[in-house]
Coordinates of C-alpha atoms in Angstrom, one line a residue:
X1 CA 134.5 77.2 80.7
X2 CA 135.7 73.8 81.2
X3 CA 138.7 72.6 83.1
X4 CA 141.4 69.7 82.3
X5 CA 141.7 67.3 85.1
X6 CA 144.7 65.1 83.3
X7 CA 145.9 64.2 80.4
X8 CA 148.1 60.8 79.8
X9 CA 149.6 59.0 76.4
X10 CA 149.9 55.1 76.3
X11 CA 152.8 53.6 73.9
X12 CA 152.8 50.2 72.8
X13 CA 155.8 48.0 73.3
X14 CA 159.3 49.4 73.6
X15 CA 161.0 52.2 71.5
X16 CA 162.3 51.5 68.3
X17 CA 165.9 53.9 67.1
X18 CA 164.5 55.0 64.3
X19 CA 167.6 54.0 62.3
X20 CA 166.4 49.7 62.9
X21 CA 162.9 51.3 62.0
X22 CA 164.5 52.2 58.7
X23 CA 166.3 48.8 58.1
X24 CA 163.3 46.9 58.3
X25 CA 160.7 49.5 56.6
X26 CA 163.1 50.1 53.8
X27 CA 162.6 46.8 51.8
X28 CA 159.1 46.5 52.6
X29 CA 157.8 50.1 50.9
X30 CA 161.1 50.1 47.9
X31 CA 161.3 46.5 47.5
X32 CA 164.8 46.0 45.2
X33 CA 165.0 49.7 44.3
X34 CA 168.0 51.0 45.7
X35 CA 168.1 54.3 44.7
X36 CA 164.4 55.1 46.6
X37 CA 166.0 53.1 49.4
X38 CA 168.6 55.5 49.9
X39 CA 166.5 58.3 50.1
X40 CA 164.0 56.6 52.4
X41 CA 166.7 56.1 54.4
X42 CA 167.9 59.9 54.4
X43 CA 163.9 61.2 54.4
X44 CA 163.8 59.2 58.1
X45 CA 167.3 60.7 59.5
X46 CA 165.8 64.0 58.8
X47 CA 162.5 63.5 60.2
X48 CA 163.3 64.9 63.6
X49 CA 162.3 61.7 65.1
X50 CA 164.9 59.7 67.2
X51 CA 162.6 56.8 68.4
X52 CA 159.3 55.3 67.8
X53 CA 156.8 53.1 69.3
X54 CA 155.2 50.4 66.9
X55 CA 152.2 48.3 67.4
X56 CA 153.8 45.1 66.3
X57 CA 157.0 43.6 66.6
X58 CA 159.5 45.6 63.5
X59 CA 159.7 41.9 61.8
X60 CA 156.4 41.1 61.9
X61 CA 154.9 44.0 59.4
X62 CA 156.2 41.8 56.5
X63 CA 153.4 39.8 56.8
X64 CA 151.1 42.1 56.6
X65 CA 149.5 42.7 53.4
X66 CA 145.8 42.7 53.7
X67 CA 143.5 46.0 55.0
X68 CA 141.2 43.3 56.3
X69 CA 144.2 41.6 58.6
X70 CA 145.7 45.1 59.6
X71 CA 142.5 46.7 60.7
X72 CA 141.9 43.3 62.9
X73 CA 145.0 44.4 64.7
X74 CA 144.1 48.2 65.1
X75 CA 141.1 46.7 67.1
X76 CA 142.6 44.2 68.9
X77 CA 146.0 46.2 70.0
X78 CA 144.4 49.3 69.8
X79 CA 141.8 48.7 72.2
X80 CA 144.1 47.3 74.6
X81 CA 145.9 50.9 74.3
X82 CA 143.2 53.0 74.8
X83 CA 142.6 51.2 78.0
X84 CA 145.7 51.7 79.5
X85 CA 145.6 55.3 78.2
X86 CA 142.3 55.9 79.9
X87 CA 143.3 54.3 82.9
X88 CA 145.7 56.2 83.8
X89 CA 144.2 59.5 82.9
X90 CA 141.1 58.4 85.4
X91 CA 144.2 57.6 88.0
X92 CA 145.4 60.7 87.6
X93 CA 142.8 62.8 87.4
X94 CA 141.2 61.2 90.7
X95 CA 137.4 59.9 88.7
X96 CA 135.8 56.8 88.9
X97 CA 135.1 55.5 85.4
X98 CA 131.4 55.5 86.6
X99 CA 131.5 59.0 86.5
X100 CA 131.9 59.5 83.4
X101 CA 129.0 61.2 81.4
X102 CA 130.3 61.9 78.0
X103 CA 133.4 60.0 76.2
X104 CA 134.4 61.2 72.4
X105 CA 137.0 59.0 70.5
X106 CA 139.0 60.3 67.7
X107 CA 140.8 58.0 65.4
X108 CA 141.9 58.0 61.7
X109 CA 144.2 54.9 61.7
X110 CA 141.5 52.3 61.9
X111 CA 137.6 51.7 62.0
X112 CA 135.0 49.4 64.1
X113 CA 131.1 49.5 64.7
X114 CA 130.8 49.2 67.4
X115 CA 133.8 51.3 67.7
X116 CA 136.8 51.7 70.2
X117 CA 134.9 53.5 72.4
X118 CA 131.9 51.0 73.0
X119 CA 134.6 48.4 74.0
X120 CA 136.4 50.4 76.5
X121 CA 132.6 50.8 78.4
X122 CA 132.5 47.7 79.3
X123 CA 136.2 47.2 79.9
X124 CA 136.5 50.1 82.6
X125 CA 133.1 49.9 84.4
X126 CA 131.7 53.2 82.5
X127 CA 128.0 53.5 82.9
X128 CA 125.9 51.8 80.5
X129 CA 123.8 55.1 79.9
X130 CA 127.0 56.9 79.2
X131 CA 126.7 59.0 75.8
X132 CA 129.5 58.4 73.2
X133 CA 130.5 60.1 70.0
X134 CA 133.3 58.1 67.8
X135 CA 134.8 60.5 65.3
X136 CA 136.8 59.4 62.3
X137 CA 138.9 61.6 59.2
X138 CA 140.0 64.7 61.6
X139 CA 143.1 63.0 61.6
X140 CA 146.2 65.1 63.3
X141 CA 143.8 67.6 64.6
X142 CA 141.8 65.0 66.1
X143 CA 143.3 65.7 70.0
X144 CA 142.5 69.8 69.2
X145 CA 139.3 69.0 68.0
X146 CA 138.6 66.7 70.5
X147 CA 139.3 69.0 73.3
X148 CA 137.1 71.4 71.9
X149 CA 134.3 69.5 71.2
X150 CA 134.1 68.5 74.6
X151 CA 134.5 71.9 75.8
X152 CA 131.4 72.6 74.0
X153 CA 129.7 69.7 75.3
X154 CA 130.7 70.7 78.7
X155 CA 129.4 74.2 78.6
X156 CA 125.8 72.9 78.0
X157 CA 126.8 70.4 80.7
X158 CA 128.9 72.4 83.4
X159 CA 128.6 69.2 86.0
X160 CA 129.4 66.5 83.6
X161 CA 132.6 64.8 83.6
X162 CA 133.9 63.7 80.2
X163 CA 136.8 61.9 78.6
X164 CA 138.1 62.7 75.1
X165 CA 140.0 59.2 74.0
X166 CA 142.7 59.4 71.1
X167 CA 144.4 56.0 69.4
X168 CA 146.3 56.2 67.0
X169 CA 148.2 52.9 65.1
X170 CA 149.8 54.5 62.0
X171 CA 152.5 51.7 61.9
X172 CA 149.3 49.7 60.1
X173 CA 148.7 51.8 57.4
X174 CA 152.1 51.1 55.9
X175 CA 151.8 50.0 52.1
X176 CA 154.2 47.7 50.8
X177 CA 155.7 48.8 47.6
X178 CA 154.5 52.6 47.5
X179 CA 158.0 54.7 46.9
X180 CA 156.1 57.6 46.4
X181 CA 157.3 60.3 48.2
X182 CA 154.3 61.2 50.5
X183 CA 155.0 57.6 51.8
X184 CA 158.2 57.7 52.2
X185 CA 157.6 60.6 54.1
X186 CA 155.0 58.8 56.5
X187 CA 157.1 55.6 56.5
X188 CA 159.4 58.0 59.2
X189 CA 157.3 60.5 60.7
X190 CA 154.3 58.5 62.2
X191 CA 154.3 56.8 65.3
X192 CA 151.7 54.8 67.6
X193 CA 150.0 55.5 70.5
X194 CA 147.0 57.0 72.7
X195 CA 146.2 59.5 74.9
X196 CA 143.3 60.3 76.8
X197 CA 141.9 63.4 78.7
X198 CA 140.0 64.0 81.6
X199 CA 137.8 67.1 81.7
X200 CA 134.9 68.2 83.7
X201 CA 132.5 71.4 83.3
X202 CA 132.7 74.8 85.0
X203 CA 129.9 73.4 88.1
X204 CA 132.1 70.6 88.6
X205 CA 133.3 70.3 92.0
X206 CA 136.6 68.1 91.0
X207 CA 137.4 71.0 88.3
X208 CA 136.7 74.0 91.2
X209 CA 139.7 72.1 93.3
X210 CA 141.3 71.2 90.4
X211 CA 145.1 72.8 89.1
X212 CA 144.3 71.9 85.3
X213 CA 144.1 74.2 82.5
X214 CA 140.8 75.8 81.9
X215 CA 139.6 75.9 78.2
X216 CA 138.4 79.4 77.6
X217 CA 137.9 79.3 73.8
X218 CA 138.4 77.5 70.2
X219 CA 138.4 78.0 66.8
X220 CA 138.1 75.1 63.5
X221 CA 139.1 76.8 60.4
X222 CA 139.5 75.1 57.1
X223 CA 141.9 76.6 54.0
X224 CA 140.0 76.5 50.7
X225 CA 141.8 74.5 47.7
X226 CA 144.0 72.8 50.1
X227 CA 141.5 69.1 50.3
X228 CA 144.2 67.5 47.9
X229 CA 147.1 68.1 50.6
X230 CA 146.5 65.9 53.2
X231 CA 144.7 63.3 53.9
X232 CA 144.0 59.2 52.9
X233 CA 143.2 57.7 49.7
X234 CA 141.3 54.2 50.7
X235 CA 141.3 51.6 48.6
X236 CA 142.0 47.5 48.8
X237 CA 145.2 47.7 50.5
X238 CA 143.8 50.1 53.3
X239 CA 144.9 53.5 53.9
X240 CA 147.6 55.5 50.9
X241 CA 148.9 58.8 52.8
X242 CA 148.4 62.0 51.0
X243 CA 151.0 64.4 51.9
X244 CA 151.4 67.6 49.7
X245 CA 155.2 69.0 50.1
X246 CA 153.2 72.3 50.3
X247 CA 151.7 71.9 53.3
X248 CA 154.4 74.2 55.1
X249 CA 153.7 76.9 53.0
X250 CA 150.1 76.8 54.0
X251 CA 150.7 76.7 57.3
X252 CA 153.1 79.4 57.4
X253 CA 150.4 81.7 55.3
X254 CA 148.0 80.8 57.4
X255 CA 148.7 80.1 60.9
X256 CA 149.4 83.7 61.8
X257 CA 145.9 85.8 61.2
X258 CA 144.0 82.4 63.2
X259 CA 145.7 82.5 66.1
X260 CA 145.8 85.9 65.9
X261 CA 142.2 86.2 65.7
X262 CA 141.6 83.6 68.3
X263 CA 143.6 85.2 70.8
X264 CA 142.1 89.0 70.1
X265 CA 138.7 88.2 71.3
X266 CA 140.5 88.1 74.7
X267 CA 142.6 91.2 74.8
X268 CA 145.4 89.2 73.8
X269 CA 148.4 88.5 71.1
X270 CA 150.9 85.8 70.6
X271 CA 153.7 87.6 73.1
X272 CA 151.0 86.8 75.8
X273 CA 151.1 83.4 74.9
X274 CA 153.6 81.1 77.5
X275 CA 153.5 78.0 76.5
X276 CA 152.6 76.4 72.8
X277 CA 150.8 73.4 72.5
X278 CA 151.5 72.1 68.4
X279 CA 151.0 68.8 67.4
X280 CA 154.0 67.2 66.1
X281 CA 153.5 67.4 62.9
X282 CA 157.1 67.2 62.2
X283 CA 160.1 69.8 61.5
X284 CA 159.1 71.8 58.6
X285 CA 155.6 72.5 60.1
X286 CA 156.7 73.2 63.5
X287 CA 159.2 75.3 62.1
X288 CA 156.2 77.1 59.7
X289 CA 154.1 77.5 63.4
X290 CA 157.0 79.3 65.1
X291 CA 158.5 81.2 62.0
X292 CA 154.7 82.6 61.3
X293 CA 154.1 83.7 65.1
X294 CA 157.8 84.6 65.3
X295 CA 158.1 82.2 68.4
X296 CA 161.7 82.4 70.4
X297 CA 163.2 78.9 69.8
X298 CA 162.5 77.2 72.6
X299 CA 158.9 77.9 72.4
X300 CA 157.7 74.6 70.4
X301 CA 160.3 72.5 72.7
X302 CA 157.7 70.5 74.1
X303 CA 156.3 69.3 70.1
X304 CA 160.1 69.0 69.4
X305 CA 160.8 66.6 72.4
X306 CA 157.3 64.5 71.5
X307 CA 158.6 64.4 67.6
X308 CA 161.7 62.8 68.7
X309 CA 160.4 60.6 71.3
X310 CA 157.4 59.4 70.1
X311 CA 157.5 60.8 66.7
X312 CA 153.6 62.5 65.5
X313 CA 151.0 60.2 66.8
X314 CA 148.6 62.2 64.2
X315 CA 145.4 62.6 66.8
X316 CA 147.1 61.8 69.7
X317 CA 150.1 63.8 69.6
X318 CA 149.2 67.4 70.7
X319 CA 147.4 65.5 74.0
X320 CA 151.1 63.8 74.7
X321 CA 152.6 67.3 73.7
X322 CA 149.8 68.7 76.8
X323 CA 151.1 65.9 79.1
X324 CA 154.8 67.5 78.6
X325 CA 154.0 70.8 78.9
X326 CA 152.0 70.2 82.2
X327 CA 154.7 69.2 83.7
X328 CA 156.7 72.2 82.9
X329 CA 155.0 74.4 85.5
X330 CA 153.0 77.1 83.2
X331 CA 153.3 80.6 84.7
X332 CA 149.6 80.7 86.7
X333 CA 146.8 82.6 84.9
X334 CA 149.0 82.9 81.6
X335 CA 147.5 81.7 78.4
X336 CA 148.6 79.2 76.6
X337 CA 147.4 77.9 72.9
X338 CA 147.2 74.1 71.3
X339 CA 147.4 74.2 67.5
X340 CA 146.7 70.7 65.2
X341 CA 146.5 70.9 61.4
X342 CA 144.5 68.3 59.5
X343 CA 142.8 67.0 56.5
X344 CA 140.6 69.5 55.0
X345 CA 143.6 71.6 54.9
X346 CA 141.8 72.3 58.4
X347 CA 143.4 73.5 62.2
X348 CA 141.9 73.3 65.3
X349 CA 143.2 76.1 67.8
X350 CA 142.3 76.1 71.5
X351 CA 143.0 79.1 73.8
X352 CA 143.8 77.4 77.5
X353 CA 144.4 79.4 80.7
X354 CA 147.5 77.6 82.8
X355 CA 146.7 77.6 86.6
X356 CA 149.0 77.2 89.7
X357 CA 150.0 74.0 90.3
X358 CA 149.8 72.0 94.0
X359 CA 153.1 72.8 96.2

């Protein structure tokens, strides 16, 4: 097993009501067509989100245009980010950034070579022998993923400390002119951000002292026929969203017999489960996730309270959905589950085991 040390998101700038959001996204993605407009306008009220963080100032996305120019920007701001993400995970988490053996960095927003992660080496005083792994296209279940690889990199390590880095600049991808509905969609739902996490292996001394959740299993699975329903299509302009309305359903047909099966290997079922862990992917599929499991409804409060904060960082959100629900106090020795859906139709489930907390 492998343990969580901390977990902390980073948010660029100050929040944004999502109703100014609107104002100034509206012209930029309908241009003089009223009618799409107005529905832009009612697709964001009824996103779930309240506020948003955005990369740039609202006023300055007019001028962006070129994939070139916006992908500049994920690597200049987004660097900066991840920093201050990292940072304060490391903070929290009581580890020198010299002590860091393995680092993976998941992003879908933006590429580099060197990549993200390469930058942040030099910026925090990690090692110069320090092994990296920069993943891009798992998208929302990027954090999930994340977690897990590490947990399996871990367990063939169990003294190495590693750090699983998320960023996230979705406010970049936006495509002037594009009133298709899938965009329209993401013009409201996606917001920016990173998160990082601090984990260390089952010989670790910092995770045998340590009150963080311990990572006792996970499970990838992808849905055949579903590649077409979420994802990117990249071309000159950057990154087009691809959103299928359908999702929902696959999730809600789905979800069930996964976490199901994730959770038998352990003598368990979902009524075990005390606290859920779902990316905020936004209200139709968090209400799929709890309508499949037949969850109370408070259970997904923490992905509802990150959905209207932050709105769904993609990779990054289920790690700030983590940082919420640790501070909730989870019932010691419970179990508790993270779920993130992404491209592929694929989800990434993770079976955690909550322990006491200091006091």
């Amino acid at each position: 097993m492998s343990r969580v040390l901390a977990v902390a998101s980073a948010l660029p700038g100050p929040g944004h009501d999502q109703a100014t959001i609107s104002e100034v996204v509206a012209p930029l993605v309908t241009g003089s067509d009223a009618g799409a407009a107005r529905l832009l306008r009612r697709v964001h009220a009824a996103s779930g989100v309240a506020t948003r963080h955005l990369a740039l100032a609202p006023e300055e996305y007019a001028d962006i245009r070129d994939f070139g120019q916006a992908n500049d920007l994920y690597l200049r701001v987004g660097t900066d980010l991840a920093e201050r993400a990292v940072r304060e995970a490391l903070a929290r988490a009581g580890v020198h950034a010299a002590d860091v053996d393995f680092v993976l960095l998941t992003s879908v927003t933006g590429i580099g070579a060197p990549s993200v992660d390469a930058a942040l080496v030099g910026r925090l005083g990690m090692r110069d022998d320090v092994k990296r792994l920069p993943s891009f296209g798992l998208g929302c279940a990027g954090g999930a993923a994340g977690l897990a690889r590490v947990h399996d990199y871990l367990v063939g390590h169990p003294h190495d400390t590693a750090l699983l880095v998320c960023l996230e600049l979705c406010s970049l991808t936006l495509q002037h002119a594009d009133s298709d509905p899938a965009a329209l969609v993401a013009s409201g739902l996606f917001g920016d951000g990173a998160a990082a996490a601090v984990l260390v292996g089952s010989a670790h001394l910092a995770g045998l002292a340590s009150h963080g959740p311990r990572i006792e299993a996970t499970r990838s699975r992808l849905y055949p026929g579903t590649s077409g329903d979420l994802g990117w299509r990249i071309g000159a302009s950057g990154f087009r969203i691809v959103l299928s309305a359908e999702l929902p359903d696959v999730v809600r047909s789905e979800v069930a017999g996964d976490v199901k099966s994730l959770l038998a290997g352990h003598g368990l079922d979902p009524q075990d489960v005390t606290r859920w862990v779902v990316h905020a992917g936004g209200p139709r599929i968090l209400d799929a996730v709890e309508g499949a499991l037949d969850l109370p409804p408070d259970a997904l409060g923490a992905s509802r309270e990150s959905l209207a904060a932050v709105g769904n960082l993609s990779s990054a959100s289920v790690l700030d959905v983590l940082d919420r629900t640790l501070r909730t106090d989870p019932p010691p020795d419970s179990p508790g589950v993270v779920l993130a859906f992404g491209p592929g139709v694929g989800l990434e489930s993770v079976l955690l085991r909550w322990s006491p907390t200091e006091g």
